[in-house]
XYZ file of C-alpha atoms in Angstrom:
553
model
C 14.863 0.908 -30.770
C 12.192 -1.407 -29.632
C 7.898 -0.625 -31.141
C 4.873 -1.340 -29.606
C 1.501 0.265 -30.104
C 1.267 1.313 -26.604
C 3.512 2.628 -23.893
C 1.927 2.348 -20.397
C 3.995 4.580 -17.837
C 3.546 3.117 -13.801
C 3.605 -0.260 -12.799
C 1.366 -0.157 -9.628
C -1.723 -1.907 -9.995
C -3.145 0.593 -12.180
C -0.730 0.312 -14.575
C -0.487 -3.403 -14.407
C -4.408 -3.662 -14.758
C -3.978 -1.442 -18.013
C -1.360 -3.658 -19.383
C -3.756 -6.525 -18.758
C -6.829 -4.948 -20.134
C -4.820 -3.969 -23.408
C -3.701 -7.430 -23.668
C -7.005 -9.361 -23.614
C -8.245 -6.785 -26.776
C -5.167 -7.483 -28.497
C -2.968 -4.404 -28.403
C 0.680 -4.780 -28.110
C 2.035 -2.945 -25.310
C 5.026 -2.574 -22.753
C 4.657 -0.915 -19.456
C 7.977 0.571 -17.629
C 8.781 1.275 -14.121
C 10.799 3.238 -12.408
C 11.564 0.519 -9.594
C 9.928 -2.831 -9.265
C 6.399 -3.100 -9.527
C 4.319 -2.230 -6.469
C 7.125 -0.073 -4.991
C 5.091 3.091 -4.641
C 1.588 3.367 -3.612
C 0.385 0.011 -4.210
C 3.184 -1.510 -1.729
C 2.664 1.287 1.023
C -1.082 0.694 2.241
C -3.285 -1.085 4.889
C -4.492 -4.185 2.301
C -8.187 -3.121 2.455
C -10.085 -4.755 -0.001
C -13.194 -1.620 0.283
C -16.292 -1.712 0.914
C -17.009 1.569 -0.157
C -18.689 2.435 3.257
C -15.624 4.107 4.598
C -16.422 7.013 1.795
C -20.511 6.552 1.697
C -21.443 9.924 3.950
C -19.034 11.980 1.882
C -17.801 10.756 -1.119
C -20.668 8.617 -2.847
C -19.484 7.954 -6.352
C -16.120 6.899 -4.428
C -18.240 4.261 -2.766
C -20.076 2.878 -5.557
C -17.056 2.502 -7.535
C -15.884 0.238 -4.373
C -18.238 -1.905 -3.515
C -18.943 -2.430 -7.972
C -15.258 -3.391 -7.637
C -15.150 -5.384 -4.812
C -17.733 -7.864 -6.016
C -15.749 -8.026 -8.947
C -12.532 -9.202 -7.373
C -13.733 -11.793 -5.639
C -14.505 -13.043 -8.484
C -11.855 -12.794 -11.030
C -8.980 -12.541 -8.835
C -10.226 -14.584 -5.498
C -6.608 -16.070 -4.520
C -5.838 -12.582 -3.728
C -8.468 -12.028 -1.253
C -8.945 -12.644 2.183
C -12.522 -13.142 3.045
C -12.907 -11.196 6.545
C -15.636 -8.829 6.426
C -15.408 -5.903 8.308
C -16.966 -3.615 11.038
C -18.011 0.094 11.839
C -18.261 0.659 15.887
C -19.521 2.839 17.407
C -18.370 4.335 20.757
C -19.479 6.383 23.616
C -18.061 9.701 22.438
C -18.722 9.250 18.717
C -21.951 11.338 17.403
C -24.834 8.590 16.905
C -26.218 11.528 14.084
C -23.066 10.329 11.863
C -24.076 6.320 12.143
C -27.668 7.009 10.874
C -25.917 8.831 7.536
C -23.763 5.665 7.459
C -26.300 3.514 7.023
C -28.366 5.933 4.942
C -24.939 6.549 2.579
C -24.663 2.806 2.580
C -27.848 2.122 1.297
C -27.536 4.803 -1.251
C -24.410 3.594 -2.634
C -25.618 0.122 -2.635
C -23.323 -1.437 0.287
C -25.032 -4.372 2.909
C -24.989 -3.564 5.984
C -26.634 -5.471 9.150
C -26.707 -3.860 12.686
C -25.607 -5.238 15.475
C -25.498 -4.781 19.612
C -22.778 -4.060 21.414
C -23.152 -8.372 22.689
C -23.162 -9.380 18.877
C -20.061 -7.402 17.883
C -18.011 -8.937 20.691
C -19.022 -12.323 20.190
C -17.460 -11.303 16.585
C -14.324 -9.284 17.694
C -14.027 -10.296 21.576
C -10.883 -7.653 21.480
C -13.062 -5.018 20.325
C -13.391 -1.925 23.430
C -15.785 -2.951 26.445
C -17.621 0.348 25.894
C -18.469 -0.414 21.948
C -22.411 0.648 21.713
C -23.028 -0.777 18.621
C -21.719 -1.959 15.308
C -22.430 -2.328 11.520
C -21.195 -5.129 9.303
C -20.023 -4.595 5.648
C -18.594 -6.751 3.456
C -14.903 -5.340 3.882
C -11.934 -7.562 3.051
C -8.293 -7.874 2.723
C -6.737 -8.324 -0.425
C -2.826 -8.724 -0.770
C -1.306 -6.493 -3.395
C 1.815 -8.273 -4.831
C -0.281 -11.208 -5.239
C -2.538 -9.055 -7.294
C 0.046 -7.466 -9.292
C 2.089 -10.814 -10.329
C -1.175 -12.010 -11.214
C -1.873 -9.632 -13.637
C 1.192 -9.178 -15.175
C 2.102 -13.042 -15.538
C -1.396 -12.819 -17.727
C -0.725 -9.776 -19.750
C 3.010 -11.295 -20.221
C 1.173 -14.688 -21.270
C -0.510 -12.899 -24.245
C 2.449 -11.017 -25.703
C 2.622 -7.714 -23.816
C 6.255 -7.064 -21.931
C 6.739 -5.766 -18.537
C 10.277 -3.294 -17.711
C 10.712 -3.271 -14.384
C 13.599 -0.944 -12.932
C 13.362 1.385 -16.607
C 12.126 4.618 -15.143
C 10.601 7.041 -17.706
C 13.438 10.032 -18.372
C 11.960 11.751 -21.485
C 9.292 11.690 -24.542
C 10.149 12.618 -28.081
C 7.231 14.530 -29.395
C 6.745 14.959 -33.611
C 3.820 18.028 -33.699
C 0.769 16.980 -31.275
C 2.022 13.300 -30.679
C 4.611 11.789 -28.883
C 6.405 9.108 -31.349
C 8.696 7.662 -28.649
C 9.259 7.139 -24.480
C 12.890 7.234 -23.603
C 13.477 4.837 -20.331
C 16.505 4.130 -18.845
C 17.788 0.526 -17.883
C 18.708 0.810 -14.562
C 20.457 -2.778 -14.361
C 22.422 -2.637 -17.827
C 23.036 1.527 -16.968
C 22.196 2.476 -20.741
C 19.213 4.647 -22.221
C 16.667 2.434 -24.339
C 14.111 4.367 -27.039
C 10.754 2.700 -27.356
C 9.003 3.967 -30.190
C 4.811 3.417 -29.765
C 1.758 5.094 -31.193
C -0.047 5.678 -27.862
C 0.949 6.571 -23.964
C -1.156 5.940 -20.963
C -0.197 7.714 -18.109
C -0.934 5.412 -14.789
C 2.268 6.860 -12.589
C -0.161 7.682 -9.707
C 1.434 9.873 -7.418
C 4.140 10.741 -9.637
C 1.551 11.164 -13.343
C 2.545 14.855 -12.928
C 6.386 13.978 -13.520
C 5.354 11.932 -16.446
C 2.754 14.808 -17.489
C 5.753 17.157 -17.764
C 8.126 15.185 -20.050
C 5.295 14.847 -22.087
C 5.478 18.473 -22.483
C 1.471 18.739 -20.492
C 0.463 19.992 -17.280
C -1.203 17.397 -14.760
C -1.637 18.698 -11.138
C -1.451 16.074 -8.500
C -1.604 16.402 -5.070
C 1.266 14.367 -2.835
C -1.610 12.696 0.235
C 0.958 11.333 2.733
C -0.546 8.547 5.044
C 1.462 6.568 7.770
C 0.518 3.431 8.865
C 1.768 1.185 11.866
C 2.440 -2.319 11.702
C 1.535 -4.816 14.733
C 2.911 -8.363 15.194
C -0.154 -9.705 15.960
C -3.599 -9.714 14.321
C -5.735 -8.595 17.057
C -8.664 -9.025 15.478
C -10.684 -11.098 13.161
C -12.033 -8.874 10.432
C -11.082 -4.866 9.674
C -12.680 -2.949 12.379
C -13.105 1.027 11.735
C -14.485 3.600 13.528
C -17.960 5.067 12.782
C -17.177 8.224 12.544
C -15.886 10.901 9.992
C -12.509 9.453 8.303
C -9.835 10.669 10.370
C -6.539 9.386 12.429
C -6.352 6.146 13.753
C -9.812 4.730 12.804
C -9.336 1.419 10.969
C -7.176 -1.764 11.847
C -6.655 -4.089 8.967
C -5.706 -7.827 9.271
C -3.113 -8.688 6.688
C -1.421 -12.054 6.837
C 0.117 -12.282 10.449
C 0.017 -9.047 11.407
C -2.975 -5.709 11.741
C -2.115 -2.430 10.203
C -3.207 0.805 11.765
C -4.402 3.574 9.637
C -3.972 6.654 8.425
C -2.770 9.725 8.672
C -3.961 11.918 5.584
C -0.862 14.964 5.117
C -0.045 16.956 2.286
C 3.520 17.670 1.302
C 5.449 18.601 -1.176
C 7.237 15.486 -3.002
C 4.992 11.779 -3.221
C 8.346 10.627 -2.439
C 8.605 11.717 0.852
C 7.751 8.776 3.146
C 9.241 9.675 6.573
C 7.659 8.594 9.407
C 7.519 10.712 12.932
C 7.117 9.416 16.545
C 4.116 11.527 16.524
C 2.417 9.476 13.906
C 2.875 6.614 15.297
C 2.039 7.745 18.682
C -1.485 8.718 17.580
C -2.152 5.674 15.552
C -1.736 3.451 18.326
C -3.188 5.557 20.860
C -6.557 5.773 18.247
C -7.157 2.696 17.665
C -6.373 1.186 21.020
C -9.932 3.179 21.545
C -11.493 0.805 19.331
C -9.472 -2.462 20.876
C -7.172 -1.694 23.870
C -4.523 -4.571 23.756
C -3.127 -3.124 21.250
C -1.905 -0.077 23.554
C 0.188 -2.668 25.324
C 1.299 -4.903 22.211
C 4.420 -5.065 20.325
C 4.602 -2.589 17.462
C 7.179 -4.192 14.645
C 7.436 -0.944 11.917
C 5.691 2.061 10.767
C 5.765 2.854 6.923
C 3.913 5.617 4.654
C 2.829 5.777 0.988
C 1.797 8.546 -0.950
C -2.081 8.710 -1.743
C -2.318 9.524 -5.905
C -5.152 12.341 -5.498
C -5.752 14.349 -8.513
C -7.689 17.948 -8.762
C -9.066 19.535 -11.817
C -8.996 22.737 -10.252
C -5.315 23.243 -8.283
C -6.478 25.112 -4.519
C -5.578 28.510 -4.686
C -2.601 28.276 -2.451
C -0.930 26.422 -5.402
C -1.564 22.642 -3.600
C 1.881 20.506 -2.871
C 3.535 22.804 -0.517
C 2.622 20.678 2.017
C 1.087 20.980 5.246
C -2.637 20.182 4.993
C -5.257 17.606 5.403
C -6.295 15.736 2.025
C -9.490 13.828 3.532
C -11.664 16.411 1.533
C -9.974 15.256 -2.009
C -12.322 12.685 -3.859
C -10.815 9.434 -3.845
C -12.632 8.588 -7.012
C -10.898 9.017 -10.457
C -10.609 10.750 -13.590
C -9.235 10.253 -17.068
C -7.165 12.845 -18.173
C -7.970 13.503 -21.732
C -4.963 15.331 -23.040
C -6.062 15.307 -26.987
C -9.011 17.637 -25.608
C -7.517 19.357 -22.727
C -4.058 19.885 -23.539
C -3.940 19.093 -27.668
C -1.303 16.131 -27.188
C -2.834 13.568 -29.654
C -1.989 10.486 -28.154
C -1.881 10.415 -24.405
C -4.522 9.844 -22.009
C -3.779 9.831 -18.126
C -5.372 7.910 -15.310
C -5.363 9.116 -11.826
C -6.934 9.121 -8.618
C -8.901 6.175 -7.916
C -8.135 3.502 -4.803
C -6.586 -0.280 -5.013
C -9.619 -1.608 -4.852
C -10.913 0.469 -8.469
C -7.994 -0.517 -10.452
C -9.570 -2.564 -12.727
C -12.332 -0.349 -13.206
C -9.443 2.510 -13.800
C -8.252 0.190 -16.297
C -11.267 -0.490 -18.308
C -11.908 3.401 -18.375
C -9.241 4.499 -19.897
C -8.497 1.477 -22.031
C -12.179 2.257 -23.588
C -11.468 5.942 -24.566
C -8.185 4.855 -25.675
C -9.453 1.454 -27.671
C -11.897 3.743 -29.399
C -9.440 6.115 -31.106
C -7.267 2.649 -31.890
C -10.086 1.392 -34.059
C -9.852 -1.732 -31.664
C -13.518 -3.314 -31.297
C -12.601 -5.807 -28.879
C -14.783 -5.014 -25.265
C -12.927 -5.149 -22.234
C -13.125 -9.073 -20.609
C -11.304 -7.872 -16.825
C -14.458 -8.071 -15.005
C -15.204 -11.715 -16.689
C -11.916 -13.441 -17.242
C -10.368 -14.676 -14.225
C -6.752 -14.238 -13.330
C -4.144 -17.136 -13.104
C -4.110 -18.318 -9.910
C -7.681 -17.759 -9.327
C -8.491 -21.919 -9.017
C -6.711 -21.515 -5.575
C -9.863 -19.759 -4.234
C -9.351 -17.269 -1.679
C -6.446 -16.863 0.504
C -6.529 -18.593 4.157
C -4.238 -17.131 7.001
C -3.206 -20.806 7.628
C -1.850 -21.410 4.248
C 1.010 -21.249 4.876
C 1.446 -23.807 8.292
C -1.051 -25.930 6.664
C 1.677 -26.358 3.362
C 4.540 -26.456 6.106
C 2.492 -29.508 7.280
C 1.759 -31.288 4.252
C 5.175 -31.183 3.013
C 6.678 -32.223 6.688
C 9.054 -29.275 5.871
C 9.757 -27.857 8.895
C 13.568 -28.547 8.591
C 13.326 -26.370 5.408
C 12.419 -23.387 6.500
C 14.406 -20.559 5.791
C 12.129 -17.671 7.745
C 10.395 -19.129 10.587
C 8.077 -15.836 10.994
C 6.571 -16.061 7.806
C 6.862 -19.838 7.280
C 8.835 -19.623 3.810
C 11.007 -22.528 2.776
C 14.037 -23.205 1.131
C 11.718 -24.973 -1.633
C 9.815 -21.470 -2.339
C 13.018 -19.388 -2.152
C 14.693 -21.662 -4.628
C 11.538 -21.792 -6.956
C 11.571 -17.859 -7.011
C 15.156 -18.231 -7.704
C 14.736 -19.840 -10.457
C 12.096 -17.977 -12.296
C 15.001 -15.450 -12.208
C 14.506 -13.061 -9.014
C 17.960 -11.734 -8.097
C 16.929 -9.552 -5.263
C 16.232 -10.123 -1.690
C 13.686 -7.211 -1.873
C 12.037 -9.017 -5.113
C 12.025 -12.313 -2.330
C 10.446 -10.050 0.052
C 7.391 -8.833 -1.890
C 6.915 -12.462 -3.363
C 7.532 -14.920 -0.539
C 6.942 -12.295 2.176
C 10.556 -12.410 3.397
C 11.767 -10.425 6.299
C 7.981 -9.512 7.210
C 8.083 -10.916 10.770
C 8.697 -10.131 14.417
C 12.403 -10.621 13.532
C 12.661 -8.706 10.639
C 14.940 -10.587 8.648
C 17.288 -11.701 12.115
C 17.821 -14.859 9.962
C 16.335 -15.435 7.058
C 17.905 -12.478 5.151
C 21.539 -14.194 5.195
C 20.237 -17.599 4.583
C 18.348 -16.240 1.604
C 21.525 -13.996 0.188
C 23.658 -17.526 0.845
C 20.688 -19.124 -1.969
C 20.821 -16.028 -4.273
C 24.916 -16.486 -4.638
C 24.743 -20.856 -4.644
C 22.307 -20.380 -7.278
C 24.425 -17.773 -9.618
C 21.790 -14.924 -9.809
C 23.651 -12.986 -7.821
C 27.073 -12.358 -7.016
C 29.255 -15.247 -4.991
C 31.661 -14.734 -2.205
C 35.271 -14.312 -3.796
C 34.331 -13.404 -7.413
C 35.399 -10.658 -8.923
C 31.493 -9.184 -7.888
C 31.588 -10.947 -4.247
C 31.042 -7.507 -2.393
C 28.353 -6.776 -3.930
C 26.654 -9.434 -2.580
C 26.962 -8.264 0.625
C 25.789 -4.443 -0.549
C 22.700 -6.358 -1.571
C 22.239 -8.135 2.017
C 22.631 -4.349 2.921
C 20.152 -2.927 0.971
C 17.498 -5.101 1.975
C 18.712 -4.631 5.836
C 17.961 -0.937 5.348
C 15.050 -1.208 3.551
C 13.757 -3.046 7.024
C 15.571 -0.583 9.173
C 13.744 2.334 8.054
C 9.954 1.036 8.970
C 11.648 0.375 13.079
C 13.444 3.291 13.442
C 10.530 5.324 14.522
C 9.406 1.936 16.737
C 12.371 1.106 18.297
C 10.702 0.607 22.033
C 10.500 -2.849 24.404
C 9.902 -6.265 22.827
C 11.435 -3.884 19.500
C 14.118 -2.528 20.844
C 15.648 -5.841 21.911
C 15.346 -7.035 18.425
C 17.030 -4.584 16.929
C 19.968 -4.827 19.200
C 19.798 -9.052 18.195
C 19.856 -8.085 14.476
C 22.755 -5.226 15.286
C 24.773 -7.979 17.002
C 24.499 -10.724 13.553
C 24.896 -8.075 11.156
C 27.210 -6.008 12.677
C 29.076 -8.043 15.083
C 29.618 -11.295 12.987
C 28.833 -10.237 9.410
C 30.753 -6.837 9.791
C 28.316 -4.931 7.737
C 28.915 -1.592 7.209
C 25.975 0.378 5.736
C 27.430 0.456 1.592
C 24.334 -0.964 0.520
C 22.162 2.138 -0.984
C 17.912 0.947 -1.602
C 16.451 0.950 -4.971
C 13.872 3.032 -3.612
C 14.021 6.926 -2.433
C 15.588 7.884 0.612
C 13.774 9.838 3.097
C 14.132 13.779 1.853
C 16.042 14.990 5.129
C 18.421 11.607 5.540
C 21.535 11.623 3.399
C 21.874 7.741 1.432
C 24.357 5.979 4.156
C 23.065 8.577 6.797
C 21.732 6.381 9.828
C 20.621 7.365 12.866
C 20.303 3.852 13.954
C 22.269 0.468 14.328
C 25.846 1.378 13.232
C 26.290 -0.179 9.831
C 22.609 0.670 8.924
C 20.779 3.576 6.844
C 17.624 4.490 6.260
C 15.777 2.376 2.995
C 12.066 2.014 1.817
C 9.616 0.841 3.982
C 6.135 -1.204 2.726
C 3.769 -2.966 4.416
C 4.455 -5.583 7.265
């Protein structure tokens, strides 16, 4: 049995931030995650580094948390951030009284704003609608959650902590009012493991209620699904927001080579419901095109959904979680749930709510509480200790092309869309990655307009050649094909609600390659939860593909 001081449950940005905070204080800890790092909410969002301005009118506590952490992350993790700024634009139909409230809310929250005339706004964003009345500049940014996760996890592991991915928690062992061990299932080895511990931190986000149930304490979470749409071009130089009460289709975030349109806010029965409806896609495009008209005729790559980790101390009178309502009235601030005081479970704390932007602050809050109980006097250093990779400076969108040109690696490209080279894949495989999905998260393999038409089979071959995956002709040979299918299924689910125009032609080409040439039959089952209404292996799309998990891009 493995032994540690603290078990952290949940491998999103909050859980990994907790692990890093513990590591910096010299505490032994093990993090367990049911899939891979960032495959829940942290990998299903629009990539916005919040200035807090979005919440300045109705939720100033969240707004203040965001602007504080916006500044901190730029200092300790600049390599994960694209410093692009943001605009809140006022259209003719928008309420000017709300704009006044917005300015006052930003002032009260400490968020710097600058009013721009319509002409100045168009100089900054040439594709804005011609009838924009005015705009307010705010310090929004873009942030790559997987880069942030990798940096925090690497720092924690270098200091002696452990990360166990594909180890879902399946239960807890209790002795009276204390948890003595956490039971997990090693999905790779196919066996159960027990981790003895003195303390537990529940950082499972939207799934925190399930962890609470296994630990024997109530924790009410609301599953708030948000649908986002990915366009095949950036369209805007910085983030563009509608200057009105938050609603569907009111934000455009440039992220790497694409623009992400967001977002709906719907209460659903399960955090694993990441289905996307055609009406949601249409609405995102129609609403965002009011701000940037070119979007209406643009190429849509895919759509995806994520579950917000919404917590309410007192659940709604209707029971909550049954679905159907708008979740925007639930605060986006975070809460440390003190189970020793609330439920009598003496050695577990939960950290719930919040935003990706505030993950470091959330971790500090819960670890401060835990450290006091543990007798650990080392203070939090995560706001000042820079992360591995920070010396690279802020991310620049032209970096991949500059790297290829510098290395004269044109003939080494595995993924032409995302400029991923053979050397990058080789290095990633050498580090131990065995799944194409892992490569997607690490080097952005398969994100581009062709949606893995060529790069997936090339990279699958490299995995097999390196011995990290089963090779052709071996006893496990068919598994290599299953892994390729699993990756394609992840790509296909995101495309299903966006198949028209150029993307329909792309889907037919991909179908011809993978079903016509490779004769794939749809045997791969994605790691992540399939849509509740779709049996695993079901399709509704090109033969040989079935729905899989969808992430950003």
